[in-house]
XYZ file of N, CA, C and O in Angstrom:
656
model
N -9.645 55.055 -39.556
C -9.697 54.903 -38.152
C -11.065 54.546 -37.657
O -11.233 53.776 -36.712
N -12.029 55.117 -38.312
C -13.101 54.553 -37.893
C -13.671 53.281 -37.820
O -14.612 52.936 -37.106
N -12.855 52.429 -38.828
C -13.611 51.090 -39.058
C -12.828 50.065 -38.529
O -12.886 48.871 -38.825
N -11.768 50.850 -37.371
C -10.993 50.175 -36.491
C -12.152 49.629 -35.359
O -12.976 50.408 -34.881
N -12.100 48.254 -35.018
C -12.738 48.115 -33.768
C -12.460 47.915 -32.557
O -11.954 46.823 -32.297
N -12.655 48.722 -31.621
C -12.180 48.968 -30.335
C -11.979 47.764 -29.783
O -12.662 46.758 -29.976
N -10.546 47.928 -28.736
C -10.098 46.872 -28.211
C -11.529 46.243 -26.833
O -12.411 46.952 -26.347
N -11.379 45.390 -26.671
C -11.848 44.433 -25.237
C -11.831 45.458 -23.816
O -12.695 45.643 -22.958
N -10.495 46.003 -23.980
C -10.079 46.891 -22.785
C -10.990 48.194 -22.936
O -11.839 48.664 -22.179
N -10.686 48.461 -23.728
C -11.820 50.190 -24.336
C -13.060 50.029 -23.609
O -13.388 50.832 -22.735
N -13.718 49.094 -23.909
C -15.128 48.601 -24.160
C -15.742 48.439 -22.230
O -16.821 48.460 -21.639
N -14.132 48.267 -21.838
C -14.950 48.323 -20.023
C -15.148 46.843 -19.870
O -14.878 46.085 -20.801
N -15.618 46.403 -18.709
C -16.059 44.945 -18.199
C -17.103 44.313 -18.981
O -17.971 45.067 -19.421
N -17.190 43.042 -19.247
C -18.246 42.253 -19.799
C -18.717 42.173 -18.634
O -18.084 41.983 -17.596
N -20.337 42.378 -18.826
C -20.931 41.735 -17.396
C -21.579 40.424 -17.740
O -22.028 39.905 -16.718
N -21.769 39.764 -18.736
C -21.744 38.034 -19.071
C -20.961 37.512 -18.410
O -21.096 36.582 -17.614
N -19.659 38.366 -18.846
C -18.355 37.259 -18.298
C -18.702 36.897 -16.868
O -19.135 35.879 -16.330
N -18.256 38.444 -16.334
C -18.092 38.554 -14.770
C -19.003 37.604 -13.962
O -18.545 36.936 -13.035
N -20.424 37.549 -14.364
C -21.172 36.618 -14.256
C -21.047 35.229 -14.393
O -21.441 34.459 -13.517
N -20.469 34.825 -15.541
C -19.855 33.455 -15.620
C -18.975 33.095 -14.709
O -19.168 32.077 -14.045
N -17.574 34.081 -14.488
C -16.630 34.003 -13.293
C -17.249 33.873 -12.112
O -17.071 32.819 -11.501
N -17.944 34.713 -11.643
C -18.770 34.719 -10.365
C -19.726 33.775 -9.971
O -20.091 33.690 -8.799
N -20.206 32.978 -10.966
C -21.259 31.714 -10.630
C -20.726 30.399 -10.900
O -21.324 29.365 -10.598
N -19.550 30.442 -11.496
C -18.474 29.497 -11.158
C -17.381 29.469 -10.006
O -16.961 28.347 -9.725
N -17.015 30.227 -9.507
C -16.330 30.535 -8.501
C -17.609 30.398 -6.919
O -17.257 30.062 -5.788
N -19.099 30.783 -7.354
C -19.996 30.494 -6.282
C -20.129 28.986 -6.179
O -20.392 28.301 -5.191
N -19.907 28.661 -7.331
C -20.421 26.865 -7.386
C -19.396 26.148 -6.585
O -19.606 25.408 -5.623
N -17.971 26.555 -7.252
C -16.791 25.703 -6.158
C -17.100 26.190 -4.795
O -17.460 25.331 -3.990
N -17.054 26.922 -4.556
C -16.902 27.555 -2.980
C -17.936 26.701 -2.318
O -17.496 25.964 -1.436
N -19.498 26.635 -2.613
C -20.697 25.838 -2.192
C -19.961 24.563 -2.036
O -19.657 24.037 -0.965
N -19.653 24.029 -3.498
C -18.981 22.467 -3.530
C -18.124 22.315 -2.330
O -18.296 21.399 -1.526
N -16.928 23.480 -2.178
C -16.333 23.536 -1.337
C -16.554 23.372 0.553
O -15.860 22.898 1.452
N -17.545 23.871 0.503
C -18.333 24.043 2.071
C -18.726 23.087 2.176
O -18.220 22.388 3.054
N -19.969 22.449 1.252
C -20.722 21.238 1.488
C -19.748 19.827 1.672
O -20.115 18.943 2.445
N -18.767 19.733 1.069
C -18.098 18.868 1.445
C -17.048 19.120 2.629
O -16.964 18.408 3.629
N -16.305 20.184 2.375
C -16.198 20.646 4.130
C -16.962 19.736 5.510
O -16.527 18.927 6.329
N -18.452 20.426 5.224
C -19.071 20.267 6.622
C -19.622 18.548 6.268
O -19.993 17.864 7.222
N -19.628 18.191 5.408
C -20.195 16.807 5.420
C -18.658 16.081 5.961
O -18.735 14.999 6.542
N -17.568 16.586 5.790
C -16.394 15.077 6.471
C -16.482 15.469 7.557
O -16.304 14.572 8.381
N -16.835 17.160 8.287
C -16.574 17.170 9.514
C -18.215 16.596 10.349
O -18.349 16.142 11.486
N -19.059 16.787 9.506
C -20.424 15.453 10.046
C -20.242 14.197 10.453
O -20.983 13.630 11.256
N -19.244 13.697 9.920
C -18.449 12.059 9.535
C -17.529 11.967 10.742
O -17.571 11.179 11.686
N -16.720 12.927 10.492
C -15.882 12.914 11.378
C -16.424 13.041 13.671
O -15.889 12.565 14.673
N -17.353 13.698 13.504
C -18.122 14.196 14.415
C -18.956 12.626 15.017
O -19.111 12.337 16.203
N -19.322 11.933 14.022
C -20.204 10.875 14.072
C -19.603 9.701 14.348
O -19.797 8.943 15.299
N -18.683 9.591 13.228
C -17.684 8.050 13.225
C -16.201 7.912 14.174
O -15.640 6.948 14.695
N -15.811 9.762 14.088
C -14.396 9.589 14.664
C -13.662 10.310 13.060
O -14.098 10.909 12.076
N -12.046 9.709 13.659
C -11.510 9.828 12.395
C -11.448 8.770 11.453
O -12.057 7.751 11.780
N -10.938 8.765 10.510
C -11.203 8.052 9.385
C -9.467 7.369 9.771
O -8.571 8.099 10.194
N -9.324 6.151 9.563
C -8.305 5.001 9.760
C -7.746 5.391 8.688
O -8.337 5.737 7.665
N -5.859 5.334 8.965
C -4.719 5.973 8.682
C -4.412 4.380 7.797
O -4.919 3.353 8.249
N -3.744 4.349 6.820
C -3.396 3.604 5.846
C -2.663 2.480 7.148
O -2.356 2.756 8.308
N -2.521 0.745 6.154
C -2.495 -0.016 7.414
C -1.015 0.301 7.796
O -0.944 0.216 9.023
N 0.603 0.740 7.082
C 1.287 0.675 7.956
C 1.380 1.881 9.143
O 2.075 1.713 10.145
N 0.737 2.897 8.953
C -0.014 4.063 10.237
C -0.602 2.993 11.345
O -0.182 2.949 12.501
N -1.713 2.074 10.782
C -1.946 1.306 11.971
C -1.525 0.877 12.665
O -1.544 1.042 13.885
N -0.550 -0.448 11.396
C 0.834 -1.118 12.551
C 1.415 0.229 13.467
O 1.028 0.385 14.626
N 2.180 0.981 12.953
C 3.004 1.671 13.818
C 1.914 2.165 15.081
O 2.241 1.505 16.068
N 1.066 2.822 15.336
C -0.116 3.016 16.278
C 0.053 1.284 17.143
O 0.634 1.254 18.228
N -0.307 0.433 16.746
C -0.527 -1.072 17.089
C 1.104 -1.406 17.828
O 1.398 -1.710 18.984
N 1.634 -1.275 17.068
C 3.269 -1.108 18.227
C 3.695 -0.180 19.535
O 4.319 -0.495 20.548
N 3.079 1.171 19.093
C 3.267 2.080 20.137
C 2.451 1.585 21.324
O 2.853 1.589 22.487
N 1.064 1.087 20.837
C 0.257 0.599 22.100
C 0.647 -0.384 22.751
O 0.686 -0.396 23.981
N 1.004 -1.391 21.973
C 1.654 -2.575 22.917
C 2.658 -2.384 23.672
O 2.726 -2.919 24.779
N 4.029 -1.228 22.979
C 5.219 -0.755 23.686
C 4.361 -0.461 25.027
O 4.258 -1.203 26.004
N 3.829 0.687 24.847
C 3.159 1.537 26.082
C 2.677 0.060 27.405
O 3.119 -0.195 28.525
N 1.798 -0.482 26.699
C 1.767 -1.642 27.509
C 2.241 -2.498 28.191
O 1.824 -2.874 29.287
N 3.607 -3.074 27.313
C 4.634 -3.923 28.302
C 5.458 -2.766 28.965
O 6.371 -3.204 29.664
N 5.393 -1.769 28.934
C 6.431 -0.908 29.879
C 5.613 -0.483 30.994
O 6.162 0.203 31.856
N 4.192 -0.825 31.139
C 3.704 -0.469 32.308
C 3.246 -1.209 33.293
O 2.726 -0.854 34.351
N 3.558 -2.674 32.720
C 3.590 -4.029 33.674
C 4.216 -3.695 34.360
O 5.181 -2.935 34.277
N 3.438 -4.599 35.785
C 4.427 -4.641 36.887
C 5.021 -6.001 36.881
O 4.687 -6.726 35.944
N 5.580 -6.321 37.482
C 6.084 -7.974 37.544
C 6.103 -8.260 39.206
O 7.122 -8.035 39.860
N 5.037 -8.707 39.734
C 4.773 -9.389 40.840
C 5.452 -10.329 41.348
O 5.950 -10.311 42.474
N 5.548 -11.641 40.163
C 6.531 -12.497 40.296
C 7.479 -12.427 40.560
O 7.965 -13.368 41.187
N 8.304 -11.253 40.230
C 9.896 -11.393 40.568
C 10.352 -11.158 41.299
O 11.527 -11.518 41.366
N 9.780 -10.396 42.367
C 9.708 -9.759 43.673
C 9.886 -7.826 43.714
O 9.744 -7.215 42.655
N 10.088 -7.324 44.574
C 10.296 -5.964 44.748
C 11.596 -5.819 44.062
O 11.608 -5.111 43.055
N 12.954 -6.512 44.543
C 14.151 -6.154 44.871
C 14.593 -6.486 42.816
O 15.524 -5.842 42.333
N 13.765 -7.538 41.877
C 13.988 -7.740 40.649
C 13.286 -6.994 39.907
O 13.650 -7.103 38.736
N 12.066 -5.963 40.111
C 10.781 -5.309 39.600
C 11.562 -4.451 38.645
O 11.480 -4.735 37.450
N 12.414 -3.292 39.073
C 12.712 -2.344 38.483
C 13.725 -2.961 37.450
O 13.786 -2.366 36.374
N 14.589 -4.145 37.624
C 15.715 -4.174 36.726
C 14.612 -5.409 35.414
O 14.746 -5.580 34.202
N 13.926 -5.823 36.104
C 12.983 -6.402 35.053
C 12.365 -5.145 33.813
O 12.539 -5.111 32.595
N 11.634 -4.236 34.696
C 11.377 -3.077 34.077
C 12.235 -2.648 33.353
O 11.519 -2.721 32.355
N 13.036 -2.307 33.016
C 13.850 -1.575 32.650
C 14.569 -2.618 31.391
O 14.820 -2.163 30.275
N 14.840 -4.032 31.761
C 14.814 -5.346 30.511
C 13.696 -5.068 29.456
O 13.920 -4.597 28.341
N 12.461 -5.416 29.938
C 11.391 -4.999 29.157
C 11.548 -3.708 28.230
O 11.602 -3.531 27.013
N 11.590 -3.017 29.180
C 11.670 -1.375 28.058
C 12.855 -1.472 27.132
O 12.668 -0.626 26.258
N 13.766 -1.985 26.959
C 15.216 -2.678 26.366
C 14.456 -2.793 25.327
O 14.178 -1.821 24.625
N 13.908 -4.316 25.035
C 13.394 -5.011 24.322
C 12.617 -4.417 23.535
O 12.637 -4.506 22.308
N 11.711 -3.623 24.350
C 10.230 -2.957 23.338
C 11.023 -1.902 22.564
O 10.725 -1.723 21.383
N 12.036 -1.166 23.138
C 12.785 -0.269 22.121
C 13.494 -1.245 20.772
O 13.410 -1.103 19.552
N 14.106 -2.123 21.509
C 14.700 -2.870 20.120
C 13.807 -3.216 19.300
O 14.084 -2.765 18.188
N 12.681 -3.912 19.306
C 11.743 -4.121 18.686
C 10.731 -2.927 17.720
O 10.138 -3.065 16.650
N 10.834 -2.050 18.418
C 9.975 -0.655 17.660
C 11.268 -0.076 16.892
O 10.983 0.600 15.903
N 12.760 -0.236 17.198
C 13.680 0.079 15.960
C 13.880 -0.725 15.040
O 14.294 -0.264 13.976
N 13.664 -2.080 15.157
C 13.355 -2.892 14.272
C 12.273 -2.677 12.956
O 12.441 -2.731 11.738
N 11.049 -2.398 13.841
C 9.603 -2.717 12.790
C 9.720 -1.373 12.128
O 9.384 -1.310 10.945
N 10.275 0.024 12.909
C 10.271 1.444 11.686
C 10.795 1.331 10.957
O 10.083 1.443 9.959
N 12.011 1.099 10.649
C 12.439 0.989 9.185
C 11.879 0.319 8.315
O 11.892 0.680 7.138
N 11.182 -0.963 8.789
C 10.327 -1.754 7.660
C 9.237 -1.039 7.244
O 8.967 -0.969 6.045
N 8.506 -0.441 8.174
C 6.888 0.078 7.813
C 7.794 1.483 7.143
O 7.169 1.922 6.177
N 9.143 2.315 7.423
C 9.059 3.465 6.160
C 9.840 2.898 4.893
O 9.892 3.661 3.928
N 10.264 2.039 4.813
C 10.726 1.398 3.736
C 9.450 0.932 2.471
O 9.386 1.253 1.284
N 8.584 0.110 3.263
C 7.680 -0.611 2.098
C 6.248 -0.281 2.521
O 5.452 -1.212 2.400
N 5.732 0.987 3.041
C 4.142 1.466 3.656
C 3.448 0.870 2.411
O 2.337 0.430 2.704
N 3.666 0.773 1.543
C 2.636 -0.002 0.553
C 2.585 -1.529 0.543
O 1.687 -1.938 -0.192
N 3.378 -2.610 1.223
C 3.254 -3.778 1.677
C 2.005 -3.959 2.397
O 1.046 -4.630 2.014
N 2.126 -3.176 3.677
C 0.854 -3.414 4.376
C -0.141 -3.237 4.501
O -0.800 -3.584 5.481
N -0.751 -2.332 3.032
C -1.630 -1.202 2.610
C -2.551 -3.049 1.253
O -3.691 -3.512 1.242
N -1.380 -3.410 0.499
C -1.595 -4.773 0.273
C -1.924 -6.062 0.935
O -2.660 -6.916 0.439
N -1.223 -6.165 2.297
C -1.437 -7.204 2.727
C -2.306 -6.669 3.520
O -2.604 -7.711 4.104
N -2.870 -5.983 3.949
C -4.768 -5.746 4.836
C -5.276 -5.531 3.613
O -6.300 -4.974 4.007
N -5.465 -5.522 1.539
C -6.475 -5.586 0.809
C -6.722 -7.232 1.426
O -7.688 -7.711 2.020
N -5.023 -8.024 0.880
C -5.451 -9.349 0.872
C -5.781 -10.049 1.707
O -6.230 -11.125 1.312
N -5.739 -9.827 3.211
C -6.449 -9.907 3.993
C -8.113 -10.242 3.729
O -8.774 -11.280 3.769
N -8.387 -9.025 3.481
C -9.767 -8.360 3.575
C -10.421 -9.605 2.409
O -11.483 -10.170 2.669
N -9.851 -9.833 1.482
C -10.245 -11.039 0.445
C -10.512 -12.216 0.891
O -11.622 -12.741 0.806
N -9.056 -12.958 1.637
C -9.316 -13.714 2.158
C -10.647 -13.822 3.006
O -11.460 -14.686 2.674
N -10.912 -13.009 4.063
C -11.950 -12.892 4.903
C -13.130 -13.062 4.109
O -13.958 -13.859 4.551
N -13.452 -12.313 2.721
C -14.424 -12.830 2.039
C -14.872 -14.174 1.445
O -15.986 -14.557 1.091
N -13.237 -14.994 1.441
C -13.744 -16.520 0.887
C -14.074 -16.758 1.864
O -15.197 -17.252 1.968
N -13.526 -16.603 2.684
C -14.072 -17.851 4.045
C -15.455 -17.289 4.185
O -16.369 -18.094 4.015
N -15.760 -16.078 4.457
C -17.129 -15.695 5.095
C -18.126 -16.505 3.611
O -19.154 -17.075 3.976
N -17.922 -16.527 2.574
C -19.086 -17.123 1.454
C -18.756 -18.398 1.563
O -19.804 -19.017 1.383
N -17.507 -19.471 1.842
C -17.944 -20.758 1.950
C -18.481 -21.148 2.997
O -19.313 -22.043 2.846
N -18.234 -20.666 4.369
C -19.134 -20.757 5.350
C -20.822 -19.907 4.966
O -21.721 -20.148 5.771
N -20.951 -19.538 4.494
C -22.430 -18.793 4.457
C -22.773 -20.124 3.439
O -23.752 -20.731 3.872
N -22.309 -20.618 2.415
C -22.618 -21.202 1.663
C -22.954 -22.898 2.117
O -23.890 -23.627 1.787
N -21.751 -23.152 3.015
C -22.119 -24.046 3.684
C -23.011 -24.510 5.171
O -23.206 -25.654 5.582
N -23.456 -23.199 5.787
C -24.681 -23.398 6.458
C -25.976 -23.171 6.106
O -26.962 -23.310 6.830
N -25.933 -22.744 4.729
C -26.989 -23.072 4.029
C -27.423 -24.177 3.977
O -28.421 -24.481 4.631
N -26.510 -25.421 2.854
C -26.854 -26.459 2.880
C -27.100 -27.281 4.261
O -27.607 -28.403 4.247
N -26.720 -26.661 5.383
C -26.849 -27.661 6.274
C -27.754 -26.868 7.449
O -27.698 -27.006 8.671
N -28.629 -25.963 6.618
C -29.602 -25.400 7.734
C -31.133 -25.927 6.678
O -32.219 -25.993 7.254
N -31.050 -26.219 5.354
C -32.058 -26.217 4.197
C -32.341 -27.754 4.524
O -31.664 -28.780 4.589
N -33.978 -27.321 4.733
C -34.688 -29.083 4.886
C -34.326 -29.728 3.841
O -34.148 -29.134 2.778
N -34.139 -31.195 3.977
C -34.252 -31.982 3.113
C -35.184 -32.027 2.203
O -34.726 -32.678 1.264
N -36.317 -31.660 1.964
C -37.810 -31.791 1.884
C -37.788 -30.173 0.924
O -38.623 -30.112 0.022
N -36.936 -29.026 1.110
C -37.540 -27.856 0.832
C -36.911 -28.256 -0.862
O -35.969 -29.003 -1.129
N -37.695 -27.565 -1.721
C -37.398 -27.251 -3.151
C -36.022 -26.921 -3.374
O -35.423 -26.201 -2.575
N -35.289 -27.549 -4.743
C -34.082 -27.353 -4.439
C -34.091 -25.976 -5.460
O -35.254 -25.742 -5.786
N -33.312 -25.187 -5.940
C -33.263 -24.149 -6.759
C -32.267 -24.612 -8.180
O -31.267 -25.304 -7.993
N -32.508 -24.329 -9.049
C -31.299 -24.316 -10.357
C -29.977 -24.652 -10.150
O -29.316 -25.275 -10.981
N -29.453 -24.178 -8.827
C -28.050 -24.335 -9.279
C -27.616 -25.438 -7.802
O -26.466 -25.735 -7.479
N -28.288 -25.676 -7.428
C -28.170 -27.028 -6.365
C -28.294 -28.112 -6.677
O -29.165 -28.442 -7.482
N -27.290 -29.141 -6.017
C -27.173 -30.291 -6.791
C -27.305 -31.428 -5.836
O -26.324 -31.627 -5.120
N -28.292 -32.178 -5.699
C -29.057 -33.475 -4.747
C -27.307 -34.168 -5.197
O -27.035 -34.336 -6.386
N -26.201 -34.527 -4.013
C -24.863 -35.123 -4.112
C -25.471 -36.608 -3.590
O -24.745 -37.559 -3.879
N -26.785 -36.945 -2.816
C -26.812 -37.990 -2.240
C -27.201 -39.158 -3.782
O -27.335 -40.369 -3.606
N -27.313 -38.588 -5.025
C -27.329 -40.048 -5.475
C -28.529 -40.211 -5.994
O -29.317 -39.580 -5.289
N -29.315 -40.965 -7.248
C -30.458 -41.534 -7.190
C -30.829 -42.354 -6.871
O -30.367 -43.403 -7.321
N -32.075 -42.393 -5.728
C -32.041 -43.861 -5.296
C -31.856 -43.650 -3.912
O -31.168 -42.651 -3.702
N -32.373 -44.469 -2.500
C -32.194 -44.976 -1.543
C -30.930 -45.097 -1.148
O -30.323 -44.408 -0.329
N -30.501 -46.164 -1.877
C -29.144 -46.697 -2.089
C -28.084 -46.056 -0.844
O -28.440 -45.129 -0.115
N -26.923 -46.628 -0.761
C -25.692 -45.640 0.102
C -24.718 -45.136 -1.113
O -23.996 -44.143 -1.017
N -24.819 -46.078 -2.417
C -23.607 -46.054 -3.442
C -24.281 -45.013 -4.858
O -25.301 -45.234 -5.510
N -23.635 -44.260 -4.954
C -23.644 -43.184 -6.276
C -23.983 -43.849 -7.571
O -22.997 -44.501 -7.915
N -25.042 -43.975 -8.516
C -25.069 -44.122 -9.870
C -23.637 -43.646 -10.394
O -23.065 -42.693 -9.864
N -23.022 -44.445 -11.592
C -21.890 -44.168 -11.802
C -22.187 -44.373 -13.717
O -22.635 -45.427 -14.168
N -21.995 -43.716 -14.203
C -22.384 -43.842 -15.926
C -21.751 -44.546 -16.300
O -20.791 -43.776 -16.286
N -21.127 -45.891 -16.873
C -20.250 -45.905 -17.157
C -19.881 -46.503 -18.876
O -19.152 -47.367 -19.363
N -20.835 -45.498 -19.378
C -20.745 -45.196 -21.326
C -20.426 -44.498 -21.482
O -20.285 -44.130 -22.648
């Protein structure tokens, strides 16, 4: 019996452990706070953070609904105002039962089509950046490595043409 060695439990608390538990459990909690108060910094500063794009659309529909239902219609007179009103609000309902089923059907369509969006917007913004370059850059200034003089060698109006 003696050269039995006492269980873990016998022996009482490790205070290594407890220590390990406790300065890991301090570390998340810190992790925990600091990022806490940094989204609500963000949040405080920027607003909220923009809802995936079919959240937008649907937001982007409700506003416009809200909008055509609060036109007045001048044109039509007093005595057509309200039954106009009331056409309108028709419509904006048919239309907002229309577009929900699409945006809860496929919310990842439009989550794609605002990436590809966002792409597009990048070609255009670099061939335009690219092309007011060339057409803001003196004639006269140094050309760099990867620019290419298109006017030709020579005076000339007509292109050197190799033809070996």
């Amino acid at each position: 019996m003696s050269e039995e060695r006492p269980t873990p439990d016998a022996l009482g608390p490790q205070p290594a452990d407890e220590t390990r538990a406790t300065d890991a459990d301090a570390w998340a909690t810190a992790c925990a706070e600091d990022l806490a108060a940094e989204k609500a910094r963000r949040r405080a500063e920027y607003g909220p953070p923009p809802g995936s794009a079919a959240e937008e659309l649907r937001k982007f529909v409700d506003a416009v609904a809200d909008r055509l239902s609060g036109l007045q219609t001048p044109l039509l007179g007093a005595v057509a105002g309200p039954a106009a009103q009331q056409v309108v609000r028709q419509v904006v309902q048919q239309a907002k039962a229309a577009v929900e089923p699409v945006i809860e059907r496929n919310p990842d369509v439009f989550d794609h089509l605002a990436a590809a969006g966002n792409e597009l917007l990048a070609a255009y913004r670099s061939a335009v950046q690219s092309q007011e370059r060339r057409w803001t850059t003196p004639e006269d200034a140094p050309k760099g490595r990867g620019d290419r003089d298109d006017r030709g060698e020579g005076t000339g109006p007509g292109e050197h043409i190799d033809l070996d």
